[in-house]
Short mmCIF file of C-alpha atoms in Angstrom, two decimals:
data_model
loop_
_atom_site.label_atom_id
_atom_site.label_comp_id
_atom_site.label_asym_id
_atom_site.label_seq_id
_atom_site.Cartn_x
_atom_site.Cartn_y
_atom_site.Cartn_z
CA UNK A 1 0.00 0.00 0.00
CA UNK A 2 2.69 2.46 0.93
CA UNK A 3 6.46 2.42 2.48
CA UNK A 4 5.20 3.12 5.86
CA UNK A 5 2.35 0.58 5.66
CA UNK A 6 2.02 -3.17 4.21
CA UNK A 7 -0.80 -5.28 4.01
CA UNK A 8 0.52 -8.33 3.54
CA UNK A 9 -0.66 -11.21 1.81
CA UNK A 10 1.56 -13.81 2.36
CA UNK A 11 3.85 -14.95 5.32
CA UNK A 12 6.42 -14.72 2.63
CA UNK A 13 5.58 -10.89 2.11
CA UNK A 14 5.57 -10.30 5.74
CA UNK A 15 9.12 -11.69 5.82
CA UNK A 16 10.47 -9.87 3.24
CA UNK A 17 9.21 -6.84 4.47
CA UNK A 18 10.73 -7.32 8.00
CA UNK A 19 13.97 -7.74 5.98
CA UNK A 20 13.53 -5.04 4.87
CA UNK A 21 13.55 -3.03 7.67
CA UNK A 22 9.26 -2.97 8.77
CA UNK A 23 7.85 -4.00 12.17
CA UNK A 24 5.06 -6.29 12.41
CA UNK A 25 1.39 -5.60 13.61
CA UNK A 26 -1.18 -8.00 14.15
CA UNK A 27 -3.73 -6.64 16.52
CA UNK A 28 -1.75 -3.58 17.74
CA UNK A 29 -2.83 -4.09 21.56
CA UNK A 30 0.75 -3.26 22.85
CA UNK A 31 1.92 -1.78 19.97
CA UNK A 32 -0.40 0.98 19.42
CA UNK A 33 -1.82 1.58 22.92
CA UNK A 34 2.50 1.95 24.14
CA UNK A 35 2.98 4.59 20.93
CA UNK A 36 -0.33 6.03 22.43
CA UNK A 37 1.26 6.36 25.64
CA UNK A 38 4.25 7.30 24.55
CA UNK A 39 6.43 4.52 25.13
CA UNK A 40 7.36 4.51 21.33
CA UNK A 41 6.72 5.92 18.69
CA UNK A 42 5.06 3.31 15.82
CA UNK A 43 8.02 1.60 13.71
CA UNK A 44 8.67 3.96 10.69
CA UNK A 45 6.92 0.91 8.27
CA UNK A 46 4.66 -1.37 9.49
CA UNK A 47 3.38 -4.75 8.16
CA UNK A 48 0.06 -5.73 8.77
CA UNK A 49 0.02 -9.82 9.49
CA UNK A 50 -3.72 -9.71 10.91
CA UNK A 51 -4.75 -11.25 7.42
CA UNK A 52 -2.36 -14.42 7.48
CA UNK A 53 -5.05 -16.69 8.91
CA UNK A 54 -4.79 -19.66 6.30
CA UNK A 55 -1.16 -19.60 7.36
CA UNK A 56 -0.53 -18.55 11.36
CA UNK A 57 -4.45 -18.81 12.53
CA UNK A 58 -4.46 -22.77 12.96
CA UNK A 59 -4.42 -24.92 16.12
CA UNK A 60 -3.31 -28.42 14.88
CA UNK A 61 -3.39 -31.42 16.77
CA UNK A 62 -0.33 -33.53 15.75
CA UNK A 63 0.08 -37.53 15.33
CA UNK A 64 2.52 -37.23 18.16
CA UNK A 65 0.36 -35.69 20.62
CA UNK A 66 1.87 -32.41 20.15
CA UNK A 67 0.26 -29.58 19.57
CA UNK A 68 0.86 -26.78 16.94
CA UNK A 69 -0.63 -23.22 17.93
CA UNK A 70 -0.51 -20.21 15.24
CA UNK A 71 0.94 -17.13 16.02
CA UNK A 72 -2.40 -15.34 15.25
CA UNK A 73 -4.70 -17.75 17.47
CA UNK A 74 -6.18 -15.01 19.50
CA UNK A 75 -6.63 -15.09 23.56
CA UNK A 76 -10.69 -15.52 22.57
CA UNK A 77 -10.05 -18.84 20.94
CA UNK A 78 -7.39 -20.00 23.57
CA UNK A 79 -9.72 -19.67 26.38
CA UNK A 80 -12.39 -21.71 24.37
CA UNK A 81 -10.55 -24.50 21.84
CA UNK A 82 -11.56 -27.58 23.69
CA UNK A 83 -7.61 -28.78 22.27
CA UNK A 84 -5.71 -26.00 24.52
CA UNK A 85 -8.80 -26.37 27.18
CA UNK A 86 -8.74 -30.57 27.83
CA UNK A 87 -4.78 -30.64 27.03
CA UNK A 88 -3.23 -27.18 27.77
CA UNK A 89 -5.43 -26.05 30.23
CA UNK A 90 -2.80 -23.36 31.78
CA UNK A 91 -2.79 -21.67 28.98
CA UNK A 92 -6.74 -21.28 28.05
CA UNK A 93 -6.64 -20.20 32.01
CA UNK A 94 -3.90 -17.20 31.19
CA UNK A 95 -5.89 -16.40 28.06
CA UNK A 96 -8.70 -15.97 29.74
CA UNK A 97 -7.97 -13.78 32.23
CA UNK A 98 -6.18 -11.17 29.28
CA UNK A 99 -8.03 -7.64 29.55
CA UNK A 100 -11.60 -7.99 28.19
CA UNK A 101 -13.61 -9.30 25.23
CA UNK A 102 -12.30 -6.88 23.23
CA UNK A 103 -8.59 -7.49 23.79
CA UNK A 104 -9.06 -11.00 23.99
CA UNK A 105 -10.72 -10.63 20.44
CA UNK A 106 -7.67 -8.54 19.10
CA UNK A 107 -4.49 -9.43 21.14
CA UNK A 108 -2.74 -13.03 19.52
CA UNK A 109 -0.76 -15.34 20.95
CA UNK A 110 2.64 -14.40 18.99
CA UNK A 111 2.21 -11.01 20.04
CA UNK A 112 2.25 -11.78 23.23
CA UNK A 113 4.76 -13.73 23.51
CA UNK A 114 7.10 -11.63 21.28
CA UNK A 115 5.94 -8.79 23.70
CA UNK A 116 8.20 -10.33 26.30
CA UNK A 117 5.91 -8.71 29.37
CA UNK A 118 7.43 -10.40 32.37
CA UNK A 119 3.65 -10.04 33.89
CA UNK A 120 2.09 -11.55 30.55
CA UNK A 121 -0.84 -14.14 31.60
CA UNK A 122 -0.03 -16.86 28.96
CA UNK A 123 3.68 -16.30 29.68
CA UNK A 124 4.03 -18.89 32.71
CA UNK A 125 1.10 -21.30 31.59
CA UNK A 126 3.57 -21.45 28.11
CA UNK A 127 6.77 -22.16 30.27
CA UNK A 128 4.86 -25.14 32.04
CA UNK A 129 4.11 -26.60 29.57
CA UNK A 130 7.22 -26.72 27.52
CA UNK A 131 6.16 -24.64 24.60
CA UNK A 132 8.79 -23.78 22.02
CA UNK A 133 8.84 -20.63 19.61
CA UNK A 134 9.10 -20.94 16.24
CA UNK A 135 10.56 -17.88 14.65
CA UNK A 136 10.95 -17.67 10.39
CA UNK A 137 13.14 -15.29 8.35
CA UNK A 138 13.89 -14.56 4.54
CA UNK A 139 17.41 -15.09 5.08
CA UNK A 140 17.66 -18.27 7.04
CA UNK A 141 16.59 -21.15 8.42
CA UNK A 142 13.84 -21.85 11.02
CA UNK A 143 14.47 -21.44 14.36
CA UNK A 144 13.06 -23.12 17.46
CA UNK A 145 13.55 -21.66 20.77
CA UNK A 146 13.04 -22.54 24.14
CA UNK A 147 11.18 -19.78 26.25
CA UNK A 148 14.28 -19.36 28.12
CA UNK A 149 16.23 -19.07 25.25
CA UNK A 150 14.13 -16.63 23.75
CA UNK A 151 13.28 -13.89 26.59
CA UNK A 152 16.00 -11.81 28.45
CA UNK A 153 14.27 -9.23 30.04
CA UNK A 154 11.04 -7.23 29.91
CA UNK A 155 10.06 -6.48 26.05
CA UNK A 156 13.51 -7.79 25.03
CA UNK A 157 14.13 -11.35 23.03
CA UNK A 158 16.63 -13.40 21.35
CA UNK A 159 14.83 -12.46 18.04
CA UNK A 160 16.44 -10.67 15.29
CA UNK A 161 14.76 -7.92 13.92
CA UNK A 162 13.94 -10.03 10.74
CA UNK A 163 12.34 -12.86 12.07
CA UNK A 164 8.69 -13.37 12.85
CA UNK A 165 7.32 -16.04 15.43
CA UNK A 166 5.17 -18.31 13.47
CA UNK A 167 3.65 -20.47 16.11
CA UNK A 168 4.19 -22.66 18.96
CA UNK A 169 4.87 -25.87 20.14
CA UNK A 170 3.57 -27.76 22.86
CA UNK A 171 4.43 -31.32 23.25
CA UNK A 172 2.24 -34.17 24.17
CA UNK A 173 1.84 -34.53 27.83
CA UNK A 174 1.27 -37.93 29.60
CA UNK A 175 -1.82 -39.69 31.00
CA UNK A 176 -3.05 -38.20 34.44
CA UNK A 177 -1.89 -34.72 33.43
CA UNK A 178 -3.02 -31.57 34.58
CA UNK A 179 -2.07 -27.94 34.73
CA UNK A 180 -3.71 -24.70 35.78
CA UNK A 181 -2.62 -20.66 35.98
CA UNK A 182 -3.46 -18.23 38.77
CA UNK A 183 -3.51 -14.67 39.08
CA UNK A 184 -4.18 -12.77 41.75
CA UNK A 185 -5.77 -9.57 40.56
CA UNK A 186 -7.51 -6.56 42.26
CA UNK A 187 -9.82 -6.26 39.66
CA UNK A 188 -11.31 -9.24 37.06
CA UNK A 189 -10.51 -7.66 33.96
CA UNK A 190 -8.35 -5.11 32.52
CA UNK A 191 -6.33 -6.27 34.89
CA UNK A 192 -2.34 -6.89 35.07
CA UNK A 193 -1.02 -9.74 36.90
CA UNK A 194 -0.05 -8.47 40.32
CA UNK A 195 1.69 -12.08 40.92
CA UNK A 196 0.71 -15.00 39.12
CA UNK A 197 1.90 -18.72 38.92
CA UNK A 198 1.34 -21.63 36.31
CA UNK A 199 1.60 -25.60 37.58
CA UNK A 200 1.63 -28.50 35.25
CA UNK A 201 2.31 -32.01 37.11
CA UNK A 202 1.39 -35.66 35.80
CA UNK A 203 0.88 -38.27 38.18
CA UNK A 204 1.34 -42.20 38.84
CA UNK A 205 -1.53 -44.33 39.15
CA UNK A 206 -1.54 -44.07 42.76
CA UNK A 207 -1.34 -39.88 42.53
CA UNK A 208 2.50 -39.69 43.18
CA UNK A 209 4.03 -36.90 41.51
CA UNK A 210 6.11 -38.10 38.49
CA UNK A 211 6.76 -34.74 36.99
CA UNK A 212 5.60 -30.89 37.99
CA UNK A 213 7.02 -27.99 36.67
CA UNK A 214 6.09 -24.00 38.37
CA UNK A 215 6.41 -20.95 36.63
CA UNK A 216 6.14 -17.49 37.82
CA UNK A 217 4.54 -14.07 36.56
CA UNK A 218 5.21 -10.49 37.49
CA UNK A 219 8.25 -11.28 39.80
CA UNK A 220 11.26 -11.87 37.82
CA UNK A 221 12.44 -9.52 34.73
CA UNK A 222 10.84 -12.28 32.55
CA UNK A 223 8.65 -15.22 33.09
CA UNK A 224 10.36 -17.35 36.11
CA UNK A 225 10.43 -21.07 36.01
CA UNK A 226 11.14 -22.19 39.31
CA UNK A 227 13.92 -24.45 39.98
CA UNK A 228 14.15 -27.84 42.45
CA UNK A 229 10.98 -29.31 41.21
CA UNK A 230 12.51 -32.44 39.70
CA UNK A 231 13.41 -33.51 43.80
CA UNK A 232 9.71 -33.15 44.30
CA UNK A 233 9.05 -36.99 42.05
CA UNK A 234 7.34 -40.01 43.81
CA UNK A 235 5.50 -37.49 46.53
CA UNK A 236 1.95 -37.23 47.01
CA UNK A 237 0.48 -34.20 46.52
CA UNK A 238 -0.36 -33.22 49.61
CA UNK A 239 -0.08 -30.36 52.57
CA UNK A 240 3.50 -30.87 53.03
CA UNK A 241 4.18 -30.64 49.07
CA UNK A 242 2.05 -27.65 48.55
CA UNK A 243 3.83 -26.06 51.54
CA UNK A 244 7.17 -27.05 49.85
CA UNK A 245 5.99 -25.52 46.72
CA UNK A 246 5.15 -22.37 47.63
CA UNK A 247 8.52 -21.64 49.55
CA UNK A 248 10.23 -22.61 46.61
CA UNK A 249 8.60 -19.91 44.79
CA UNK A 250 8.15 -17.59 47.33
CA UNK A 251 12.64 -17.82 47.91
CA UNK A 252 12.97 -17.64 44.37
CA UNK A 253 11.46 -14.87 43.13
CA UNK A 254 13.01 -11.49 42.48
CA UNK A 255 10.48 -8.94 42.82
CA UNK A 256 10.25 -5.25 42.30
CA UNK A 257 8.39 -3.13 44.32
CA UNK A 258 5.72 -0.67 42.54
CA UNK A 259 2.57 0.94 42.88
CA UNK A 260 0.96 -2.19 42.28
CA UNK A 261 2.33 -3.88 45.56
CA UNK A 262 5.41 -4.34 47.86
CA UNK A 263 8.44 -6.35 47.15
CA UNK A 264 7.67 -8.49 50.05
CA UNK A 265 3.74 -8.69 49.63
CA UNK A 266 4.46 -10.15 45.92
CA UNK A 267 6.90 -12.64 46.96
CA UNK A 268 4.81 -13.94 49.88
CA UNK A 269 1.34 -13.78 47.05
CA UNK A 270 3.51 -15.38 44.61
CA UNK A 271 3.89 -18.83 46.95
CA UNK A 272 -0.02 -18.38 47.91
CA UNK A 273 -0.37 -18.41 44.06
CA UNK A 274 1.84 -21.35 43.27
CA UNK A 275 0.21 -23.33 45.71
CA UNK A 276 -2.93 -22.89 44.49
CA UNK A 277 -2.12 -23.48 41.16
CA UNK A 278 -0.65 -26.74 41.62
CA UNK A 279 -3.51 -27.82 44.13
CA UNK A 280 -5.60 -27.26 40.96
CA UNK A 281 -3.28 -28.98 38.14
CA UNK A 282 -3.12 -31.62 40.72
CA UNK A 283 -7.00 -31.82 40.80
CA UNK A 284 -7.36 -31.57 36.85
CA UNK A 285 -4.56 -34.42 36.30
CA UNK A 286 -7.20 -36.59 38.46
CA UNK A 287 -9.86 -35.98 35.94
CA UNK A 288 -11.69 -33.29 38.37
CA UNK A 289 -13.44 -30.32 36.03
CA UNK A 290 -12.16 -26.87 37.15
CA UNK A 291 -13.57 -24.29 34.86
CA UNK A 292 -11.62 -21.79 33.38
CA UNK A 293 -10.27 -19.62 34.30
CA UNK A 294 -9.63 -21.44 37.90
CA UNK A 295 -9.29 -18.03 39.75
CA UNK A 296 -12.67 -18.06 40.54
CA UNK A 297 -12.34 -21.72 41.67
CA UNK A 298 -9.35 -20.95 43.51
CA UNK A 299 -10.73 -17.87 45.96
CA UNK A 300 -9.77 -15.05 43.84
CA UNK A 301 -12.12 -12.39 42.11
CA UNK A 302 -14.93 -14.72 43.51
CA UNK A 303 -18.44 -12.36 44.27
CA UNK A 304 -19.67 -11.85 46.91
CA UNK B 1 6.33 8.77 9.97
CA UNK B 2 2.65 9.66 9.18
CA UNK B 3 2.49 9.41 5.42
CA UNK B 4 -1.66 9.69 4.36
CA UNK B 5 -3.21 6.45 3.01
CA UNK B 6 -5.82 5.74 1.40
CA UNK B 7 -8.40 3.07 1.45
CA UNK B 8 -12.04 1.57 1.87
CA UNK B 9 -14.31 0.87 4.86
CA UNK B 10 -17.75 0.26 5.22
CA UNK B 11 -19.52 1.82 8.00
CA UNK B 12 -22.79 0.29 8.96
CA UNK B 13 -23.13 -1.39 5.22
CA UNK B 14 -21.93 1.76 3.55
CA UNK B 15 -18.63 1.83 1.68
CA UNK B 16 -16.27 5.31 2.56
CA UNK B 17 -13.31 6.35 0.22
CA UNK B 18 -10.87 8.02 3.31
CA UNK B 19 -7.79 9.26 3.28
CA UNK B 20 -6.08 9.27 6.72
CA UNK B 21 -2.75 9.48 8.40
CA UNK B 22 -0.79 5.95 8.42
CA UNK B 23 -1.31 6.11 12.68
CA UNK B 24 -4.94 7.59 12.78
CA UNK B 25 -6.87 5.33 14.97
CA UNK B 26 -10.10 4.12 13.90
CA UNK B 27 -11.86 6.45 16.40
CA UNK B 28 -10.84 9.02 14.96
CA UNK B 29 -11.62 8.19 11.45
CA UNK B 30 -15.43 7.29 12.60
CA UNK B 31 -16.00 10.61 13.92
CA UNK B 32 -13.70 13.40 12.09
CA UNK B 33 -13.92 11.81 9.24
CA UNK B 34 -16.66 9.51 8.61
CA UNK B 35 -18.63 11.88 10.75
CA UNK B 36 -20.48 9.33 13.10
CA UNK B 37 -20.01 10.55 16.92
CA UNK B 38 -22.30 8.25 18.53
CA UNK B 39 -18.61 5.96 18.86
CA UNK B 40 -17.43 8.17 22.51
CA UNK B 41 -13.65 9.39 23.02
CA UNK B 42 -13.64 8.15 27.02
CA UNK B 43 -9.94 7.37 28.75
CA UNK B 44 -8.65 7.56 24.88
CA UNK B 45 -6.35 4.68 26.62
CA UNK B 46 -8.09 1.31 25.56
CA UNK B 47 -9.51 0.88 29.43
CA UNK B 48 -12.86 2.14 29.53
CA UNK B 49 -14.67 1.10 26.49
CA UNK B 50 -16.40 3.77 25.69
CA UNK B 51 -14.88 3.72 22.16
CA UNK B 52 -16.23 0.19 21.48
CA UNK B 53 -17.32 -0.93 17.70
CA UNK B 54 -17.60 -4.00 16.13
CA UNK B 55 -14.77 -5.10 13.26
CA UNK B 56 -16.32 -7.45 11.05
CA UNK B 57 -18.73 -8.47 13.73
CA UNK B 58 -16.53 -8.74 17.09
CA UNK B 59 -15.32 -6.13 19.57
CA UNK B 60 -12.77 -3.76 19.18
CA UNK B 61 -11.42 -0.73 21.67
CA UNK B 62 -11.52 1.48 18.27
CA UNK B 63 -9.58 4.27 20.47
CA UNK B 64 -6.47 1.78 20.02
CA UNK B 65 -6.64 0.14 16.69
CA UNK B 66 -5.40 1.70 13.69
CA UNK B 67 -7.51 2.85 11.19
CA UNK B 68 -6.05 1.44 8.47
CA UNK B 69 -6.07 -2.52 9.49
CA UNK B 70 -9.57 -1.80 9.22
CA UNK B 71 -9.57 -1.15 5.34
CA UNK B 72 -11.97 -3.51 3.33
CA UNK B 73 -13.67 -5.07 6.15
CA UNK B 74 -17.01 -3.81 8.13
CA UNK B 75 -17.23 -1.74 10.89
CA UNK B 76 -20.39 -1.63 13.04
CA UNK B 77 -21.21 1.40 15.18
CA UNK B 78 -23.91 2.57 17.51
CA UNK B 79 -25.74 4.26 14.78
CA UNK B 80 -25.83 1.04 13.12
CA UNK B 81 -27.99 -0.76 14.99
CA UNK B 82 -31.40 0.95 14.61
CA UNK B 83 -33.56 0.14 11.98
CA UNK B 84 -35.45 3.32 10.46
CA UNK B 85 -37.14 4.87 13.39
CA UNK B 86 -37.14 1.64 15.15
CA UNK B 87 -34.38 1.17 18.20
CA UNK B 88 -32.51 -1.84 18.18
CA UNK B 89 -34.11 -4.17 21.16
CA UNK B 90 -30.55 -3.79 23.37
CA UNK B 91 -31.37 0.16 23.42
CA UNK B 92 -34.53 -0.22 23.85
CA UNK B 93 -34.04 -2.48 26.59
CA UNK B 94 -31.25 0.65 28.12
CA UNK B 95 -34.04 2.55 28.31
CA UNK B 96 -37.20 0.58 29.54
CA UNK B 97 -34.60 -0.29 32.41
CA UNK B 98 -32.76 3.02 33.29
CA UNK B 99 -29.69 1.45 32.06
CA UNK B 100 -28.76 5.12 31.24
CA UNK B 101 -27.60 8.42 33.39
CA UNK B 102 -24.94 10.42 31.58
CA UNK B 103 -25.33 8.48 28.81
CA UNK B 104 -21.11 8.54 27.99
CA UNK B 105 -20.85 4.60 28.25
CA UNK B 106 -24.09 3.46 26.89
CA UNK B 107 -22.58 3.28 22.84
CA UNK B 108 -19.52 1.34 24.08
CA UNK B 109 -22.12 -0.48 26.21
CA UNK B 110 -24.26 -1.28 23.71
CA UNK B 111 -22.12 -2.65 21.00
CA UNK B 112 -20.15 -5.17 23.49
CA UNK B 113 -23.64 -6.37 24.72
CA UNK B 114 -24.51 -6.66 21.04
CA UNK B 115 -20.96 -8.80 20.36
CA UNK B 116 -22.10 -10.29 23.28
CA UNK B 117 -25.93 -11.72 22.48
CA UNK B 118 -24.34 -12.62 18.74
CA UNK B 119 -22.20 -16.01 20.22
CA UNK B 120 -24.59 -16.49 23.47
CA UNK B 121 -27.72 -15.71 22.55
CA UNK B 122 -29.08 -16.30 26.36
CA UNK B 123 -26.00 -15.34 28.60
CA UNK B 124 -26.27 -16.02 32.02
CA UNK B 125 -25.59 -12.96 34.41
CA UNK B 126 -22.29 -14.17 35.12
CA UNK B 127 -21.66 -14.17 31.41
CA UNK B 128 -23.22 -10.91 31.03
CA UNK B 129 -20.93 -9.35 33.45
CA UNK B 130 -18.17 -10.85 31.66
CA UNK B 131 -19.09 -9.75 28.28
CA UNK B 132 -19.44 -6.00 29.89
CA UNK B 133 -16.03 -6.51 31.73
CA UNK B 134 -14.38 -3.83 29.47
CA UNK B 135 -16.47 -1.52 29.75
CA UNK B 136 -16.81 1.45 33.00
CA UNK B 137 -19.88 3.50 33.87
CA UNK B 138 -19.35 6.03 36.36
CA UNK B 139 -23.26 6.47 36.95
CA UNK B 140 -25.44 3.51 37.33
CA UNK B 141 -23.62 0.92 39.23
CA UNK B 142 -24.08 -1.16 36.28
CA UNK B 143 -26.89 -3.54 37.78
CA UNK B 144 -29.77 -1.36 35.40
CA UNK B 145 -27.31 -2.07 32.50
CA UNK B 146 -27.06 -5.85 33.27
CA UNK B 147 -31.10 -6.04 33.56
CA UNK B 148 -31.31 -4.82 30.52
CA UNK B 149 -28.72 -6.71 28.89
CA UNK B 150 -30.78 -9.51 30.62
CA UNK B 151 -34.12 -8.30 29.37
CA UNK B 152 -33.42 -7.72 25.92
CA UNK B 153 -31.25 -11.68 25.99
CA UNK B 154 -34.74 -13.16 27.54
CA UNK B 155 -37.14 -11.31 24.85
CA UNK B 156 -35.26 -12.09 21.55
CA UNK B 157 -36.44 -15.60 20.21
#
């Protein structure tokens, strides 16, 4: 259409157009509300991706169990695919908590994760549950990234400037699996994470813990996956764990202090959090039905 | 960089030639250009909702969306929902149950109650409140809006 503005066609467009020096948009819901506000100005060329859906709008379930999740799948169809809601149930929670309909309609998954918020609500369910990023370029190969390989700090990633995230990847989890993101939250929507914490865990046939994995929102310059979890095999799941659990979190986290709460209230909320969380992955692994998002399930934002 | 573009976008089923700065936002095309000011300017900060129209049938904070992403495809506003002289049953509703004071939120109100009632026809009033989540009234204490939301749910068949 212009220099300063593409609307492109193709992922192939899009990529030439980022080599070329343009920024991507998709729904513009950090991007345009931080230019707004003044945190940047708008890239000098832009290239629209929000029309890509034959190519980055798909949620594929794959022969391996794995599943594939566009970079366009917005937070609206996270919170509701039954795929991401029976099998990656951490992450329909995050998505579900996002903003309101609106933003949930607009923002996408890729943006959000290429946004690199440290308080982002997907950010911890995705680090649970082992996602990968893909990222594409014109000049090179693929790449697939860990989440730990890709963020370093708030709003800054691994990414090159040419490369756009394509999708994720999260692999198949086993029998008796659950997982399950909390936030707490002074308000239930528009809301940033004050804390928040993500659990996945799968269990034996007797409920021992075989794997769980903790993640942590709003208390670390990124996402925070706790460590000292793999110790935690062949327990049950029970006060002792949960008490464990949330200490680990609660020592591990680096938290700033804001208007939004104290350095020590967010690393004592953050262990409340965890603990809840993985009282409710626990639950879901067991075949119990926790609605999403489990907040309300969980104590928080419940009416009274 | 704020080079002008130009494109197409229908407005409540009627196709507009505009020309518009690269980083206009869609608000501001519906009412300085388009000329439709029922769409309301509230926190200008995608928070309040008071800017809420529907792009190509689903929600959007127009306040923060840019204009131009919204070439070739349909916008709904407020004024698009009556028919002739008759309201469309959500704003009728709004005003058989007080669901307005000042009046400022009602548009915003209005259209994500309408995205609302178009994927759950019969909401519950949990769902209701959800579906209104992004959008702040400073008058009524919201529980005359959620009636009528309510209301004008129960009466369409």
């Amino acid at each position: 259409m212009s220099a300063s503005f593409l609307q492109a066609a193709s992922v192939d467009e899009a990529l030439a157009a980022l080599d070329a020096g343009a920024r991507p948009i998709a729904g513009g819901t950090d991007l345009v509300v931080g230019a707004r506000q003044g945190k940047a100005p708008l890239p000098a060329a832009l290239v629209a991706i929000d029309r890509l859906d034959d190519e980055l709008g798909s949620i594929s379930d794959n022969p391996d169990g794995s599943l594939t999740i566009g970079s366009l799948v917005n937070h609206l169809r996270l919170m509701s695919e039954p795929l991401v809601v029976e099998r990656a149930t951490a992450l329909a929670d995050g998505a579900a908590l996002i903003g309101s309909p609106a933003t949930r309609n607009v923002g996408t998954i890729g943006g959000n994760v290429m946004n690199a918020s440290p308080a982002m609500d997907t950010g911890a369910a995705l680090a649970v549950l082992g996602a990968t990023v893909h990222l594409r370029s014109a000049s090179g190969p693929d790449r697939i990234l860990e989440l730990d390989e890709l963020w370093t700090g708030p709003g800054t990633t691994t990414a090159r400037p040419d490369e756009l995230c394509v999708g994720l990847s999260l692999p198949a989890r086993p029998p008796r699996s659950g997982s399950a993101y909390l936030r707490l939250e002074y308000r239930r929507a528009m809301e940033i994470a004050v804390v928040g914490a993500a659990a996945s865990i799968s269990l034996s046939a007797d409920n021992l813990v075989e794997t769980v994995s903790i993640a942590l929102t709003a208390v670390a310059p990124t996402i925070l996956a706790v460590e000292g979890t793999a110790a935690l095999a062949g327990r049950a799941v029970d006060t002792n764990l949960l008490d464990q659990v949330a200490a680990l979190a609660s020592e591990q986290a680096r938290p700033i202090a804001d208007l939004r709460a104290s350095e020590r209230y967010r690393r004592h909320t953050v262990g409340v959090m965890a603990r809840r969380a993985l009282e409710a992955a626990a639950e879901r692994a067991q075949g119990i039905k926790l609605g999403v998002p489990v907040n309300r399930n969980k104590g928080i934002g419940v009416s009274l | 960089m704020n080079e002008k573009l130009s494109y197409q976008v229908t407005v409540n089923g009627v196709a507009f030639d505009v020309d518009a700065d690269r980083d206009a936002n869609l608000l501001s095309l519906l009412r300085d250009q388009v000329g439709l000011t029922g769409t309301k300017q509230g926190c200008d900060d995608c928070e309040c909702g008071a800017c809420m129209v529907l792009v190509d049938g689903r929600p959007v904070n127009s306040c923060s969306y840019l204009a131009v992403q919204t070439g070739g495809r349909d916008v709904t506003t407020i004024e698009g929902l009556a028919e002739d002289d008759e309201l469309h049953p959500i704003q009728q509703a709004m005003l058989d149950h007080a669901g307005v004071q000042c009046g400022f939120c009602t548009p915003g109100m209005i259209m994500s109650a309408h995205a609302l009632l178009e994927t759950t026809p019969k909401p519950s009033i949990e769902e209701i409140r959800i579906g209104l989540s992004g959008n702040l009234c400073r008058c009524t204490g919201y529980q005359s809006i959620l009636n009528a939301i309510g209301s004008a749910a129960n009466a369409a068949d």
